[in-house]
XYZ file of C-alpha atoms in Angstrom:
250
model
C 2.005 36.632 115.849
C -1.258 35.658 114.168
C -4.020 38.247 114.484
C -7.682 37.306 114.929
C -10.406 39.959 115.065
C -13.889 39.736 116.545
C -16.555 42.368 115.740
C -18.836 43.242 118.634
C -21.681 44.583 116.484
C -23.114 43.953 113.028
C -21.868 47.231 111.571
C -18.239 46.409 112.306
C -18.820 42.820 111.140
C -20.034 44.141 107.790
C -17.031 46.463 107.469
C -14.645 43.568 108.122
C -16.422 41.449 105.523
C -16.170 44.235 102.960
C -12.496 44.726 103.806
C -11.895 40.995 103.276
C -13.615 41.133 99.875
C -11.580 44.167 98.810
C -8.335 42.418 99.815
C -9.300 39.359 97.784
C -10.378 41.492 94.822
C -7.105 43.435 94.715
C -5.037 40.253 95.022
C -6.668 38.378 92.153
C -7.030 41.457 89.945
C -3.224 41.870 90.039
C -2.691 38.441 88.512
C -2.476 37.728 84.811
C -4.081 34.302 84.631
C -7.689 34.180 83.454
C -8.604 31.922 86.386
C -7.431 34.631 88.795
C -9.566 37.157 86.951
C -12.613 34.911 87.229
C -12.216 34.951 91.018
C -11.769 38.732 90.849
C -15.018 39.083 88.892
C -16.925 36.874 91.341
C -15.532 38.920 94.236
C -16.521 42.166 92.518
C -20.103 40.927 92.348
C -19.934 39.802 95.992
C -19.012 43.375 96.911
C -21.972 44.748 94.982
C -24.266 42.266 96.718
C -23.125 43.080 100.249
C -23.267 46.825 99.576
C -26.853 46.469 98.367
C -28.014 44.358 101.305
C -26.354 46.286 104.113
C -26.415 49.828 102.651
C -22.726 50.099 103.464
C -22.412 53.565 101.919
C -24.896 55.133 104.361
C -23.367 53.342 107.355
C -19.851 54.478 106.430
C -20.944 58.091 105.902
C -22.686 58.087 109.296
C -19.566 56.692 110.957
C -17.357 59.295 109.282
C -19.643 62.120 110.408
C -19.722 60.811 113.979
C -15.935 60.439 114.133
C -15.406 63.899 112.649
C -17.609 65.476 115.341
C -15.900 63.535 118.131
C -12.408 64.456 116.906
C -13.298 68.118 116.407
C -14.354 68.278 120.054
C -10.809 67.319 121.069
C -9.305 70.466 119.562
C -9.389 72.403 122.838
C -8.065 69.567 124.989
C -4.538 70.069 126.358
C -1.943 67.710 124.995
C -3.692 67.196 121.661
C -1.425 67.648 118.640
C -3.348 70.203 116.572
C -1.396 69.545 113.376
C -2.037 65.795 113.500
C -5.684 66.358 114.405
C -6.211 68.788 111.521
C -4.558 66.349 109.117
C -6.863 63.539 110.218
C -9.958 65.759 110.039
C -8.941 66.841 106.548
C -8.552 63.226 105.477
C -11.968 62.347 106.896
C -13.528 65.289 105.077
C -11.897 64.323 101.767
C -12.942 60.668 101.791
C -16.440 61.546 103.034
C -16.944 64.074 100.257
C -15.766 61.597 97.617
C -18.127 58.912 98.884
C -21.087 61.253 99.410
C -20.769 62.680 95.912
C -20.743 59.289 94.253
C -24.350 58.195 94.612
C -25.249 54.514 94.770
C -22.176 52.301 95.083
C -21.255 50.690 91.770
C -24.298 51.946 89.855
C -22.298 52.229 86.631
C -21.428 48.531 86.973
C -25.101 47.619 87.358
C -25.920 49.649 84.258
C -23.402 47.675 82.178
C -25.519 45.063 80.372
C -22.642 42.656 79.819
C -21.583 42.764 83.472
C -25.209 42.338 84.542
C -25.549 39.201 82.395
C -22.256 37.829 83.715
C -23.297 38.582 87.295
C -26.368 36.428 86.857
C -24.343 33.592 85.337
C -21.242 33.546 87.507
C -23.206 32.723 90.670
C -24.564 29.548 89.040
C -22.401 26.398 89.296
C -20.570 26.315 85.970
C -22.774 29.093 84.632
C -19.854 31.104 83.248
C -18.475 28.221 81.189
C -17.730 28.766 77.464
C -20.835 26.709 76.659
C -23.125 29.068 78.557
C -21.411 32.428 77.986
C -19.101 32.533 74.960
C -18.697 36.305 75.249
C -17.099 35.865 78.683
C -14.843 33.147 77.301
C -13.832 35.541 74.519
C -12.939 38.187 77.128
C -10.849 35.627 79.035
C -8.848 34.939 75.879
C -7.861 38.583 75.480
C -4.309 39.642 76.462
C -3.738 39.779 80.209
C -2.984 43.504 80.045
C -6.395 44.146 78.482
C -8.182 42.141 81.153
C -6.239 43.848 83.966
C -7.108 47.249 82.494
C -10.796 46.322 82.333
C -10.751 45.085 85.929
C -9.151 48.293 87.160
C -11.828 50.277 85.354
C -14.579 48.279 87.044
C -12.916 48.504 90.454
C -12.359 52.278 90.342
C -16.021 53.207 91.137
C -15.679 51.240 94.386
C -12.504 52.987 95.546
C -14.205 55.891 97.419
C -15.938 53.277 99.575
C -12.669 51.401 100.104
C -10.776 54.540 101.185
C -13.495 55.626 103.617
C -13.932 52.159 105.083
C -10.172 51.654 105.435
C -9.878 54.937 107.345
C -12.682 53.980 109.741
C -11.136 50.590 110.482
C -7.678 52.130 110.888
C -8.986 54.609 113.470
C -10.900 51.859 115.275
C -7.885 49.551 115.421
C -5.587 52.357 116.549
C -7.994 53.128 119.417
C -7.175 49.877 121.208
C -4.103 49.206 123.361
C -2.854 45.612 123.224
C -2.157 43.987 126.584
C -0.583 40.644 127.464
C -3.001 38.105 128.922
C -3.022 34.440 129.890
C -5.922 32.080 129.274
C -5.854 29.669 132.202
C -6.549 26.138 130.998
C -7.240 27.614 127.578
C -10.046 29.970 128.653
C -10.040 33.701 129.439
C -12.914 35.644 130.953
C -13.119 39.393 131.587
C -16.064 41.128 133.228
C -16.948 44.456 131.603
C -19.568 45.856 133.954
C -21.739 47.245 131.185
C -18.970 48.724 129.036
C -19.175 47.742 125.390
C -16.520 47.618 122.692
C -16.748 47.609 118.919
C -13.834 45.334 118.074
C -11.634 42.821 119.875
C -8.215 41.856 118.508
C -6.362 38.743 119.644
C -2.719 37.936 118.818
C -1.438 34.377 119.225
C 2.011 32.873 118.742
C 1.711 30.513 115.735
C 4.103 28.087 117.445
C 1.333 27.290 119.967
C -0.849 25.749 117.254
C -4.072 27.190 118.685
C -6.801 29.574 117.580
C -9.266 31.678 119.617
C -13.044 31.473 119.639
C -14.329 34.795 120.951
C -17.687 35.928 122.258
C -18.526 39.220 123.916
C -21.339 41.445 125.100
C -21.530 44.460 127.386
C -21.032 42.250 130.430
C -18.252 39.822 129.598
C -15.522 38.875 127.139
C -14.863 35.173 126.588
C -11.810 33.875 124.734
C -11.542 30.098 124.430
C -8.582 28.521 122.692
C -8.825 25.361 120.609
C -6.620 23.246 118.413
C -7.504 20.929 115.529
C -7.341 17.141 115.424
C -6.424 15.028 112.395
C -9.870 15.645 110.910
C -9.541 19.421 111.593
C -12.301 19.338 114.214
C -11.808 21.960 116.972
C -10.628 20.512 120.269
C -10.516 22.600 123.490
C -7.054 23.367 124.839
C -6.427 22.321 128.432
C -3.207 24.249 129.045
C -2.422 27.898 129.765
C -2.159 30.034 126.638
C -0.372 33.393 126.507
C -1.873 35.916 124.088
C -2.373 39.637 123.495
C -5.759 41.332 123.609
C -6.810 44.772 122.396
C -10.262 46.224 123.121
C -11.136 48.828 120.513
C -13.797 51.516 120.725
C -14.360 54.918 119.156
């Protein structure tokens, strides 16, 4: 099954974007080719940019504090596994403390003059070419092990954010129960009556050759399925489509 996710607010949207950038960063940083490492460097700077614009650190710390308070209130409820709850609360406390004690995300990377100069160049079309930045070209010619080691050193200051964000998204995803649904004539509508969710998750059988376009507010969830023509333009599906839907909220 192919999984599609739809954020119902801007905070969750930002977290999903940051998660996507971390996944891409880790993938290309593992490679040995210099072209892979160039993508890793560009992604590293994308992460710094989004963290600056959205103040991701503050948002994540607020979410962790809110979840910790909500979970602690469950301690006296019957049927709650105290050992599991304490383990989760301990994990939240550990990742929150690591992130809170770090200061501004990636500040040591901003203070690195060479990285700062590369950051300004790499966003320009062709700006990181050997003609424009021979020092970067020299770094690319170093042994792969040296480049991988450097990348890991630059990524490490971002890891407290990654661990905290990953825990928040894991808890949010685990909070939703997937249910089988059918989109009649390719469209599914569900009235919510004022109840809002933070994240919607849609699973589709890849054999169907369709993808969902989702919209939602506190009143209604819309899932419309489309396929692509020979020019890859979306085309509405006119047949029933079976799928799974999870509504996630913490």
